[in-house]
Coordinates of C-alpha atoms and ligand atoms in Angstrom, one line a residue:
X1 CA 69.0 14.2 36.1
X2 CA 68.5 13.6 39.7
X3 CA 66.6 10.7 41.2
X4 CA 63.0 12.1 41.2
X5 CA 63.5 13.9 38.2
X6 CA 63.7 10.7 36.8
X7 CA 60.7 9.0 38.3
X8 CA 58.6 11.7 37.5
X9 CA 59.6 11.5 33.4
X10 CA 58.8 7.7 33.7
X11 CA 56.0 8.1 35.6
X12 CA 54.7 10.7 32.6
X13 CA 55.7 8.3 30.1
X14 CA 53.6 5.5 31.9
X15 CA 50.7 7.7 31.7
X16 CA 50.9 9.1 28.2
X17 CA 51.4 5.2 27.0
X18 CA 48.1 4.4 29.4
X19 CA 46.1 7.4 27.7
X20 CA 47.4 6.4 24.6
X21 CA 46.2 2.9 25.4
X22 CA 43.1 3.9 26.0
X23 CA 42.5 5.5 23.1
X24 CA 43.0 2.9 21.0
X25 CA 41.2 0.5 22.8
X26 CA 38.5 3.5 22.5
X27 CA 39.1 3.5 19.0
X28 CA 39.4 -0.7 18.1
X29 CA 35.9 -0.8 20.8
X30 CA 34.4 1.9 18.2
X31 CA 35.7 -0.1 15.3
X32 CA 33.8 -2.8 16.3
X33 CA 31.1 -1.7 16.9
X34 CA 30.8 0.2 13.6
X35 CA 31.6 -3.3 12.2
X36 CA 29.0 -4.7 14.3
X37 CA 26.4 -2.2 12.6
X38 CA 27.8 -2.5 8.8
X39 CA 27.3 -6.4 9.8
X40 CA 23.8 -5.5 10.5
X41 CA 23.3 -3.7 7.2
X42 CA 24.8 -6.4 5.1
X43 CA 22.5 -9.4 6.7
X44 CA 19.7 -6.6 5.6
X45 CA 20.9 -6.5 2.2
X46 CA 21.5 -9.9 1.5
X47 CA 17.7 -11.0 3.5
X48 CA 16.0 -8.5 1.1
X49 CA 18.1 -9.1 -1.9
X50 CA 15.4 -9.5 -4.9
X51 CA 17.5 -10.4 -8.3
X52 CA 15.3 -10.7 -11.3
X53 CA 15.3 -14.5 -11.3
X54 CA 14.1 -14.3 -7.6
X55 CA 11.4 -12.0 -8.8
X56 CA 10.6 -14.4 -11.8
X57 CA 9.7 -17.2 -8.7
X58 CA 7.3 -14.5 -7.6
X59 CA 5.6 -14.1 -10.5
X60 CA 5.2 -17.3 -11.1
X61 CA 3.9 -17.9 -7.6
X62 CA 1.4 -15.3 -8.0
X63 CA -0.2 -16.7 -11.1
X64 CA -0.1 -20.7 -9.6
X65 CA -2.2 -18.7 -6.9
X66 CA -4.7 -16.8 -8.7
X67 CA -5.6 -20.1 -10.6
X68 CA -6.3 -21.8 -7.3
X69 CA -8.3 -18.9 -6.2
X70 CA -10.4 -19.4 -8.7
X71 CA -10.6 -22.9 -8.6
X72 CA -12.2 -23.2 -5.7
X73 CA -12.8 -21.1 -2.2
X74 CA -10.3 -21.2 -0.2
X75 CA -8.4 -22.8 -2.5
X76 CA -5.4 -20.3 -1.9
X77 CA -4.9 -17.4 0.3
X78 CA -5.7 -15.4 -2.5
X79 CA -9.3 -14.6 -1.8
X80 CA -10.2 -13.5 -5.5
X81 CA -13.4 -12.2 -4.5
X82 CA -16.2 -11.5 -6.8
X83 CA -17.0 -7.8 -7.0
X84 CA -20.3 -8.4 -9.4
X85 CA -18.3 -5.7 -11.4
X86 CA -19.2 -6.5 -15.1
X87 CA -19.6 -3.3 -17.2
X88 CA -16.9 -0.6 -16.3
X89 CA -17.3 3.2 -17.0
X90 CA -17.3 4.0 -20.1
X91 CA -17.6 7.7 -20.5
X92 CA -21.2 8.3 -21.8
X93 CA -22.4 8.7 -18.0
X94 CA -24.4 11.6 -16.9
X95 CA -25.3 13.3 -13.8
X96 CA -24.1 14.0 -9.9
X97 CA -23.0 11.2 -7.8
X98 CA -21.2 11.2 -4.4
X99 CA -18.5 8.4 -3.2
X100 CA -17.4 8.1 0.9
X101 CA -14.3 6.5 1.1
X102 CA -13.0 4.9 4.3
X103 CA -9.5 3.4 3.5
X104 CA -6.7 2.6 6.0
X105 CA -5.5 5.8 7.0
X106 CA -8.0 8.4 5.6
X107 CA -11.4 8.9 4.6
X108 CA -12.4 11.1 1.7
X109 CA -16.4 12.1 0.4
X110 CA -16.7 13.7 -2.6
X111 CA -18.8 14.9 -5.1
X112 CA -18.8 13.8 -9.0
X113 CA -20.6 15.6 -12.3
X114 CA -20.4 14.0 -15.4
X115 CA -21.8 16.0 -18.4
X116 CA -22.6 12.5 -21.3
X117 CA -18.4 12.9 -22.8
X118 CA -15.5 11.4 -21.0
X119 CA -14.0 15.1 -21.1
X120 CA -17.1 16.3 -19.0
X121 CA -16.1 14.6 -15.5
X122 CA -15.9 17.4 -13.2
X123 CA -14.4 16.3 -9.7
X124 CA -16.1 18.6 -6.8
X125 CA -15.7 19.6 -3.6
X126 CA -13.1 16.8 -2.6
X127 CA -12.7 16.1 1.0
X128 CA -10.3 14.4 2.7
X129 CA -9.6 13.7 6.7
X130 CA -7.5 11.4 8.5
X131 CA -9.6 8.7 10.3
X132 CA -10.2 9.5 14.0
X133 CA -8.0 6.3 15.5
X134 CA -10.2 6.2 18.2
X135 CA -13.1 4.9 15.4
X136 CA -10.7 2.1 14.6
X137 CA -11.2 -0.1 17.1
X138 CA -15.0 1.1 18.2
X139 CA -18.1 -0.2 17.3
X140 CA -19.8 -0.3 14.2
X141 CA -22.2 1.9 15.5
X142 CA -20.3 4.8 16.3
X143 CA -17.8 4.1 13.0
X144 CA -21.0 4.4 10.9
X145 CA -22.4 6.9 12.8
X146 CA -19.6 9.4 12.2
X147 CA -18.5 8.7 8.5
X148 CA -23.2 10.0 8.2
X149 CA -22.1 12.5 10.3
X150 CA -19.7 13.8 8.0
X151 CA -21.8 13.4 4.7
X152 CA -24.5 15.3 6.5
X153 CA -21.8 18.2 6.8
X154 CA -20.6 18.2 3.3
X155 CA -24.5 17.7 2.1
X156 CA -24.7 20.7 4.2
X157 CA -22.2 22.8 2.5
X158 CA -23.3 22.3 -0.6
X159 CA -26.1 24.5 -0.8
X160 CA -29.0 24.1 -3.9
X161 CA -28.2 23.5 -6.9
X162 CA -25.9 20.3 -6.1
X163 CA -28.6 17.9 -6.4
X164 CA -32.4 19.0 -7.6
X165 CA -34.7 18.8 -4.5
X166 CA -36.6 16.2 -3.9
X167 CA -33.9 13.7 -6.3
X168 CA -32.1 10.9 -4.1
X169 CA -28.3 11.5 -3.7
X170 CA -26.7 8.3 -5.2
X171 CA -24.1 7.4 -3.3
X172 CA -20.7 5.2 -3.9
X173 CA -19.0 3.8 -0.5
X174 CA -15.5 2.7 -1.2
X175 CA -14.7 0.5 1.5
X176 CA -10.9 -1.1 1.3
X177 CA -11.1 -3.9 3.3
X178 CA -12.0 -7.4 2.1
X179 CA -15.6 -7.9 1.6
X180 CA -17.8 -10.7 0.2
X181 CA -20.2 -10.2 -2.1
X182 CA -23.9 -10.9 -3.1
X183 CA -24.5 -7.9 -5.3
X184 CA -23.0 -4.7 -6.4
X185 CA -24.3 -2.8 -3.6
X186 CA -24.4 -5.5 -0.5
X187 CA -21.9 -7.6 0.9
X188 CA -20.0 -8.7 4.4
X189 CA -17.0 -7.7 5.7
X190 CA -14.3 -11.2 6.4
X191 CA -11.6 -9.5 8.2
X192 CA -10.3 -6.4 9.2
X193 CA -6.8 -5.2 8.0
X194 CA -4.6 -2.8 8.5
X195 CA -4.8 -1.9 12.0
X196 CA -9.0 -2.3 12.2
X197 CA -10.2 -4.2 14.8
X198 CA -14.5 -3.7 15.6
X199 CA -15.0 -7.5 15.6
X200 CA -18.4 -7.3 15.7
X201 CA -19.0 -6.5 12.2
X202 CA -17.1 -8.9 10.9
X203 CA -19.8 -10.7 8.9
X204 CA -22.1 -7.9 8.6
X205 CA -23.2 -6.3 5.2
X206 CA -21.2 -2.9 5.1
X207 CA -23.5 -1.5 2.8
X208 CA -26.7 -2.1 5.2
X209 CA -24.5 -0.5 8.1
X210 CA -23.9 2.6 5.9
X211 CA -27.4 2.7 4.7
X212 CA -29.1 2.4 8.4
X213 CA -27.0 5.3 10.0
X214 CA -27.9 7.3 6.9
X215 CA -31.5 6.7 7.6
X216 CA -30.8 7.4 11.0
X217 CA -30.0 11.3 10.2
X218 CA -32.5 11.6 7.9
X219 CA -30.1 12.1 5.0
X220 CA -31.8 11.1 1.5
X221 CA -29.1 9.2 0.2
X222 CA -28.9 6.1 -1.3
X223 CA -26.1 3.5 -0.9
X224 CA -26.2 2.5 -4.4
X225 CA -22.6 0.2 -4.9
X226 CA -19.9 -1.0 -2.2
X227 CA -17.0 -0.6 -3.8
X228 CA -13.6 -1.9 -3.2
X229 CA -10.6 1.1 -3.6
X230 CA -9.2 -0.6 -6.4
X231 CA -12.0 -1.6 -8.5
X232 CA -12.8 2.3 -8.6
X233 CA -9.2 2.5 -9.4
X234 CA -9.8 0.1 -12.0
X235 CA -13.3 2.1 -13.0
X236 CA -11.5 5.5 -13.1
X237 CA -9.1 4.2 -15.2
X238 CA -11.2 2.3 -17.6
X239 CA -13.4 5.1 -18.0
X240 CA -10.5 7.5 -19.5
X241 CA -8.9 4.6 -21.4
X242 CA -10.8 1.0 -22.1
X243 CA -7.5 -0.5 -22.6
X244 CA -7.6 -0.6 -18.5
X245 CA -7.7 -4.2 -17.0
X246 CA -5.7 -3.8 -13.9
X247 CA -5.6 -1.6 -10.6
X248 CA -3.8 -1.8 -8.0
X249 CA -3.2 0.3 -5.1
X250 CA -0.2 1.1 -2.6
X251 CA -1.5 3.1 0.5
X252 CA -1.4 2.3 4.1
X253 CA -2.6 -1.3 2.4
X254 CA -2.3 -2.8 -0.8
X255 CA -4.2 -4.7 -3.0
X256 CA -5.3 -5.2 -6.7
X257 CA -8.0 -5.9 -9.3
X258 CA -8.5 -7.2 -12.9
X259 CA -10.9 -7.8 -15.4
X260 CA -11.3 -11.3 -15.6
X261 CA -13.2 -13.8 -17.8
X262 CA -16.0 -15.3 -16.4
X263 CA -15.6 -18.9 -17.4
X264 CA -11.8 -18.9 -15.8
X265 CA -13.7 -18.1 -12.5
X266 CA -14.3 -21.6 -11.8
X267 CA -15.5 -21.7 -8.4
X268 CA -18.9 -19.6 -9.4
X269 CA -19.5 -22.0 -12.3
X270 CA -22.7 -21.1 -14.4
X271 CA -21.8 -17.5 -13.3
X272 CA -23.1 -15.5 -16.5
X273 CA -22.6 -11.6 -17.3
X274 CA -23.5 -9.6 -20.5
X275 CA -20.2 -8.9 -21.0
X276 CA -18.5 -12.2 -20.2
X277 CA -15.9 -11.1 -17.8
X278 CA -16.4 -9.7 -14.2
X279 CA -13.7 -7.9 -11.9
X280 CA -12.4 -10.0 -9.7
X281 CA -11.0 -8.2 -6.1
X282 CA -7.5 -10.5 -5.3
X283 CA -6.8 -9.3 -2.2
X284 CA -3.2 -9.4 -3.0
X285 CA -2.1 -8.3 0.8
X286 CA -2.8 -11.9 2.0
X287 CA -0.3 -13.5 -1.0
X288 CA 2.6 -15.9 0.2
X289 CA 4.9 -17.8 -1.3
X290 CA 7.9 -18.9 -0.1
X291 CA 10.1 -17.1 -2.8
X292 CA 9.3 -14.1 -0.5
X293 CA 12.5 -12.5 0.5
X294 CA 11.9 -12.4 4.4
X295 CA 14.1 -11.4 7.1
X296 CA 13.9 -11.5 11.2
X297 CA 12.6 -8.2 10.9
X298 CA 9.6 -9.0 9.3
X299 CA 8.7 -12.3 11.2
X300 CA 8.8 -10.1 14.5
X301 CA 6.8 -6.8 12.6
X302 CA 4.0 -9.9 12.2
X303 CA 4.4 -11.7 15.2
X304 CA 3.7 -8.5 16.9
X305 CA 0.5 -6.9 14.7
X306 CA -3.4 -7.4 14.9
X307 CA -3.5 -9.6 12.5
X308 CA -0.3 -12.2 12.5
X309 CA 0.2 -14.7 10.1
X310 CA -2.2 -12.5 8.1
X311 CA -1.4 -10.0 5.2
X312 CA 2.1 -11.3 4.8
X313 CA 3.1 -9.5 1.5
X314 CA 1.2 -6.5 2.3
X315 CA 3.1 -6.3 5.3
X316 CA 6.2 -6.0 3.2
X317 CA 5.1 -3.2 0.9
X318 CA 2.5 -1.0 2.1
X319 CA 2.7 2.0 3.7
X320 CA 1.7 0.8 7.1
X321 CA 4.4 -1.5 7.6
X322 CA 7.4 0.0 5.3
X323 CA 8.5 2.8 8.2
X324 CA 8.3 0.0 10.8
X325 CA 10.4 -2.5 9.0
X326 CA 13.2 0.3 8.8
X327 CA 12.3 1.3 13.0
X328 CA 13.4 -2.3 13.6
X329 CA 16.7 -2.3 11.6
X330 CA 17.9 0.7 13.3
X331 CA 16.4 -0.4 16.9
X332 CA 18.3 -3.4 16.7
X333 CA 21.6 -1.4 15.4
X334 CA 21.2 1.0 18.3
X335 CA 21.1 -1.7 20.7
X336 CA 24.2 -3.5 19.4
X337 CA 26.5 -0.3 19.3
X338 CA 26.2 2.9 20.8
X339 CA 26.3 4.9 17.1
X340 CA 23.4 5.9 17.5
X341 CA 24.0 7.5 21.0
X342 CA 22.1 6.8 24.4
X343 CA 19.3 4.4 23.7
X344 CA 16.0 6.0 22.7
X345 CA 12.5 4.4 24.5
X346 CA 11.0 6.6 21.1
X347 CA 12.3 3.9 18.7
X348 CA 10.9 0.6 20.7
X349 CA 7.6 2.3 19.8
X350 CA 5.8 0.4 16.8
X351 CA 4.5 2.6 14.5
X352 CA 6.3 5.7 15.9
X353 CA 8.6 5.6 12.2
X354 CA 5.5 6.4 9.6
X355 CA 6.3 5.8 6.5
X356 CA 6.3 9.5 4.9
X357 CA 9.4 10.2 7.2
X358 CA 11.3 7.1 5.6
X359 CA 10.7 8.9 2.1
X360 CA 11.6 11.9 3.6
X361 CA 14.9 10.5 4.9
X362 CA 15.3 8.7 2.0
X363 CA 14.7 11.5 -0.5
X364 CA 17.1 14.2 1.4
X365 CA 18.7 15.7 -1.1
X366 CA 20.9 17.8 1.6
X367 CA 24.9 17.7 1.4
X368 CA 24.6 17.2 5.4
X369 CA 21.3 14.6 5.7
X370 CA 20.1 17.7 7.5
X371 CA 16.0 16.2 7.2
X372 CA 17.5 12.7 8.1
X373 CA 19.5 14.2 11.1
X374 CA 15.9 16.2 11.9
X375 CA 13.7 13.3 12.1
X376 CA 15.9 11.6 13.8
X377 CA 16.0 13.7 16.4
X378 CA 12.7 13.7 16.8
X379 CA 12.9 10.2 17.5
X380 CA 15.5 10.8 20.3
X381 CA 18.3 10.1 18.6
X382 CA 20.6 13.5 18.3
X383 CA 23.3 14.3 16.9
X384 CA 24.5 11.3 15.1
X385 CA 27.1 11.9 12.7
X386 CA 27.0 12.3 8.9
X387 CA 27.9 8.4 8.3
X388 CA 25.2 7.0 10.6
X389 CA 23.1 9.2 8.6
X390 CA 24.0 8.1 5.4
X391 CA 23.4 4.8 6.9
X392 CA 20.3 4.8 7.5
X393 CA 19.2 6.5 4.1
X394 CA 20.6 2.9 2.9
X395 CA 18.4 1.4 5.2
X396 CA 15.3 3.2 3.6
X397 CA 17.0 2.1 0.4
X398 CA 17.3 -1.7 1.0
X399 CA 13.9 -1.7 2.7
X400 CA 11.7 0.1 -0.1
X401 CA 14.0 -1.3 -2.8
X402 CA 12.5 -4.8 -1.9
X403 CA 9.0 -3.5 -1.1
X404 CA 9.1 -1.7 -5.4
X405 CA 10.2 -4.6 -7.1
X406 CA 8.0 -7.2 -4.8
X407 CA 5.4 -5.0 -6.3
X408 CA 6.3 -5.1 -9.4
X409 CA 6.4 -8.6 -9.7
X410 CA 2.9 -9.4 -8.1
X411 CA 1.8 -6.8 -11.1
X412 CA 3.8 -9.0 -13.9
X413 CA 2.1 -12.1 -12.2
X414 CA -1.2 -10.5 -12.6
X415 CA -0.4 -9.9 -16.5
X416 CA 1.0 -13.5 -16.6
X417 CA -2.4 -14.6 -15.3
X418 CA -4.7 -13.4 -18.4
X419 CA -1.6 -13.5 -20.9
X420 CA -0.4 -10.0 -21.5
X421 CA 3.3 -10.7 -20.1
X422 CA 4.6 -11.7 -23.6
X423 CA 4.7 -15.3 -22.3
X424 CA 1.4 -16.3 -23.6
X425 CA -0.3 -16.8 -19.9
X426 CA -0.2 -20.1 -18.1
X427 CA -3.1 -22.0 -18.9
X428 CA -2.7 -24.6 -21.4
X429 CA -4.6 -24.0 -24.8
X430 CA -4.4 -19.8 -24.8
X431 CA -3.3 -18.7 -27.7
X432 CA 0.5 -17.1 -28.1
X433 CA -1.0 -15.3 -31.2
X434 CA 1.4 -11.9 -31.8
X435 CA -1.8 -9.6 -31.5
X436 CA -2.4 -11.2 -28.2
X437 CA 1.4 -10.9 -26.9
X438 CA 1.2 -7.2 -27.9
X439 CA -1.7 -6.5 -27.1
X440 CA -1.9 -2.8 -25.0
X441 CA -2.3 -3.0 -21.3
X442 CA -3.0 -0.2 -18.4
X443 CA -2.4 -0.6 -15.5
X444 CA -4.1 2.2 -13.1
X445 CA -1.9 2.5 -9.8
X446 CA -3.0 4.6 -7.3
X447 CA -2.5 5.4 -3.4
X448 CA -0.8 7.8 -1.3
X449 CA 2.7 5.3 -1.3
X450 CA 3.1 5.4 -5.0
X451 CA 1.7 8.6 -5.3
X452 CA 4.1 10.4 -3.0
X453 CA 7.6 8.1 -2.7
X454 CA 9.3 8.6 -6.2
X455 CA 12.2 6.1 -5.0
X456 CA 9.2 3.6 -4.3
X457 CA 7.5 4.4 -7.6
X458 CA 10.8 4.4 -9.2
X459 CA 11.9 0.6 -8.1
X460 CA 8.5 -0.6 -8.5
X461 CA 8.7 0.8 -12.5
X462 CA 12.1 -0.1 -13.3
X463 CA 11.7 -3.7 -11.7
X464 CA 8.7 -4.2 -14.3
X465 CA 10.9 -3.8 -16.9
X466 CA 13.3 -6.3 -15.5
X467 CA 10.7 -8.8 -15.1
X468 CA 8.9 -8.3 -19.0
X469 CA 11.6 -7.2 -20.6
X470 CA 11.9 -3.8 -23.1
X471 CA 9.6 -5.4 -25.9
X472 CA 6.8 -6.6 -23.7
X473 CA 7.4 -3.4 -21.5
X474 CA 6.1 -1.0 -24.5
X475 CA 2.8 -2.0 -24.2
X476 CA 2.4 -2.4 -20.4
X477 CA 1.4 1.2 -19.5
X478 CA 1.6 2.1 -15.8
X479 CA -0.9 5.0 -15.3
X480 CA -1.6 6.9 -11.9
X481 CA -4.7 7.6 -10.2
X482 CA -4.9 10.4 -8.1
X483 CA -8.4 9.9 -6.3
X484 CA -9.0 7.2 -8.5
X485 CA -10.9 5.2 -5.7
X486 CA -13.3 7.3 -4.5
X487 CA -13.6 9.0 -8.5
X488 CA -14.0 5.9 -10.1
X489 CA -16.3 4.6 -7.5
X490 CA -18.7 7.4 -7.7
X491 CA -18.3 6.6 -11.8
X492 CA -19.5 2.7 -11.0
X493 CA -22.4 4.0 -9.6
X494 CA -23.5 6.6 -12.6
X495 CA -22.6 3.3 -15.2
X496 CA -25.0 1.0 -13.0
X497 CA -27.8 3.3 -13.5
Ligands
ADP501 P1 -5.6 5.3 2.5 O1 -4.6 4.2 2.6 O2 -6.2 5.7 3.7 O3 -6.5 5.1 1.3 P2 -3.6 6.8 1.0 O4 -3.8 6.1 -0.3 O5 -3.5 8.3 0.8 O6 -4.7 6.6 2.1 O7 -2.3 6.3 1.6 C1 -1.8 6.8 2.8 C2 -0.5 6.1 3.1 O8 0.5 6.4 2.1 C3 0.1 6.6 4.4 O9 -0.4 5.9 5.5 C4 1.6 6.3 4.1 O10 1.9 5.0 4.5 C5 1.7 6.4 2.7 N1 2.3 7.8 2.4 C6 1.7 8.9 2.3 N2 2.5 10.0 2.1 C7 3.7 9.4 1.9 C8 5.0 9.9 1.6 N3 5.3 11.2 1.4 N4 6.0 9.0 1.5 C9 5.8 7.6 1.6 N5 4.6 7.1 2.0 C10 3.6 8.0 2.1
MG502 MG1 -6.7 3.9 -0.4

């Protein structure tokens, strides 16, 4: 081999060693970095981790808290409003009743007729539109204007025979934000949630706003009960089974109900009912306790919303919050590696990951994560391949995991609370009698989180078990609601006649 023939093989073996260099500093870089992302996932894991003794803490907290809600106001973040709730539905009702309900993502009107028998509740011309966002942070004015804007158009469509001329249309509004009450059918608003923000009327009576914009139109209807979404959870519930004494609901918010004894509700001493008990509204979304599992995601998710250091275990298990918890996990593991390709403005967006897409993700029953690869695209991240996908299905996982069985145990701390956890409750002197410990127990669950998200649905039931146990878990019945807050409402109404 001459001279140059030489220099030219060791210049080619220079370069193929260079290239081959390259790659596998390519390939130790892309190691790395996959590392870097799997590191990411495992902090997730082990900041929502949730083991049934964990959950047990939880419980426990949320009983301690109830108590002190009752005890006194303001005695615990708990608000454990009275509802003036004292008789529930109980299937004998008769005649046609309407409910409006403005909850956090939707409002729904619709029309009841209930014929004397619990089999004679006919559910009519059911409505349902997605709040205008523009009304969300309007005035009250033109918020109350519109939702007697749209009864007047469903009043419209009705035609005769819906209501006999000249008869006032009674009217449920199901309001699900926290309100305090003076009567069944007035009270004021205390805060906004869930993305609400009309200052103004915080402190007004809700019902009165309703009532004046009704006026207003000229529509004859009467605003005859303000109803938080889960106590006509509760109602609907009660109505087609009495053994009913808890509601809760998972939607954009969450919160729950029960039926509790008036002489535990100490704060409203000398408070007297014919039927000794009155629902009491727990406003569950504003629960803390330090047991919480919490993670760096969801101090930032707070630090960043309307309402920070507000609504801290709603914000870990409502719909509102659930997609943006799982935005943040994979914004952060696109910024530390470049699986995800070129960094998408999309995902900075709060919000822009709603919920119903995590199920969808999380739910793709595809061989190639074909929805997950879709909606991720539509987020500006394409063509990721078929491990980042299954990635961030675990993501979903991890992050609804927590948010079922936190939800499950707020609901076991609830049964602890008026004894029907197996444990005997946690005030001193109730009795541990083996009627009371087996004693059957609904629950009504409603909302469009539970409703629609099986894996949700699924944690949330199979952590309940966990918690009670199988023996107490017989006779805790877990019932769903579909429309149960607007139904049940309109239901309160007929019963209060
Ligand atoms: P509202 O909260 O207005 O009363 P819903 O009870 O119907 O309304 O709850 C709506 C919320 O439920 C949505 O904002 C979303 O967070 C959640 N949701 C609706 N559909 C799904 C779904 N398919 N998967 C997961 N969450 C869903
Ligand atoms: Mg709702």
């Amino acid at each position: 081999m001459g001279k140059v023939a030489v220099a030219f093989a060791a210049a080619a073996v220079v370069a193929a060693c260079s290239v081959a260099a390259v790659m596998v500093r390519r390939r130790v870089k892309s190691r790395r970095k996959w590392r870097s992302v799997v590191e990411i996932l495992k902090e997730l894991e082990e900041g929502c981790d949730t083991p049934v003794g964990r959950l047990r803490q939880v419980v426990d907290a949320m009983a301690v808290e109830m108590h002190a809600g009752l005890a006194s106001e303001g005695g615990s973040k708990l608000k454990m409003l009275l509802t003036f709730v004292h008789e529930l539905p109980k299937g004998t009702e008769k005649g046609t009743y309407y409910a409006l309900h403005l909850g956090g993502t939707y409002f729904r009107i619709l029309r009841v007729h209930l014929g004397g028998e619990r089999s004679y509740l006919d559910v009519q011309d059911v409505e349902r539109h997605p709040i205008p966002s523009h009304l969300m942070n309007s005035t009250s004015e033109v918020l109350f204007n519109f939702l007697a804007f749209s009864l007047e158009r469903f009043i419209e469509k009705e035609g005769d025979g819906s209501s006999s001329q000249g008869v006032k249309r009674e009217l449920a509004f199901t309001f699900s934000f926290p309100v305090k009450h003076s009567s069944i059918s007035s009270g004021v608003l205390i805060k906004w949630t869930k993305g609400f923000e009309i200052s103004e009327m915080v402190g007004r009576d809700i019902a009165e706003c309703l009532q004046v914009a009704l006026n207003t139109r000229g529509l004859d209807m009467h605003v005859a009960a303000l109803v938080n979404d889960t106590v006509g959870a509760l109602s609907l519930g009660y109505y087609h089974d009495p053994d009913t004494v808890v509601a809760v609901v998972f939607g954009t918010g969450s919160n729950a109900c029960y039926l509790e004894r008036t002489d535990a509700i100490i704060k409203s001493q000398g408070l007297l009912t014919t039927s000794g008990s009155m629902v009491v509204n727990m406003e569950w979304g504003n629960f803390w306790s330090s047991h919480l599992p919490r993670t760096s995601y969801d101090i930032d998710l707070d630090a960043e919303s309307s309402n920070s250091n507000d609504m801290g275990f709603e914000k870990m298990i409502a719909g509102m919050y659930l997609g943006d918890i799982v935005r943040r996990v994979i914004l952060r593991m696109s910024q530390e590696s470049d699986i995800f390709g070129p960094s998408s403005s999309l995902l900075s967006e709060p919000y822009v990951l709603r919920t119903n897409l995590v199920s969808a993700m999380h739910e793709d029953d595809t061989p190639e994560l074909q929805e997950v690869a879709r909606i991720l695209k539509d987020l500006g991240v394409s063509e990721v391949p078929l491990k980042v996908r299954k990635l961030v299905v675990k993501v979903c996982d991890v992050v609804t995991r927590r948010a079922g069985r936190l939800a499950a145990a707020g609901i076991a701390g609830i049964l602890k609370k008026i004894g029907r956890d197996g444990s005997g409750g946690i005030t001193s002197g109730r009795s541990r009698s083996e009627t009371q410990m087996q004693r059957r127990t609904v629950v009504a669950v409603e909302g469009g989180l539970y409703m629609n998200y099986t894996m949700f649905r699924e944690y949330m039931e199979e952590a309940l078990v966990e918690i009670l146990g199988e023996e107490v878990s017989q006779y805790v019945v877990v019932k769903a609601m579909e429309d149960g807050s607007s139904i049940g409402s309109a239901l309160l109404v007929a019963s209060s006649q």
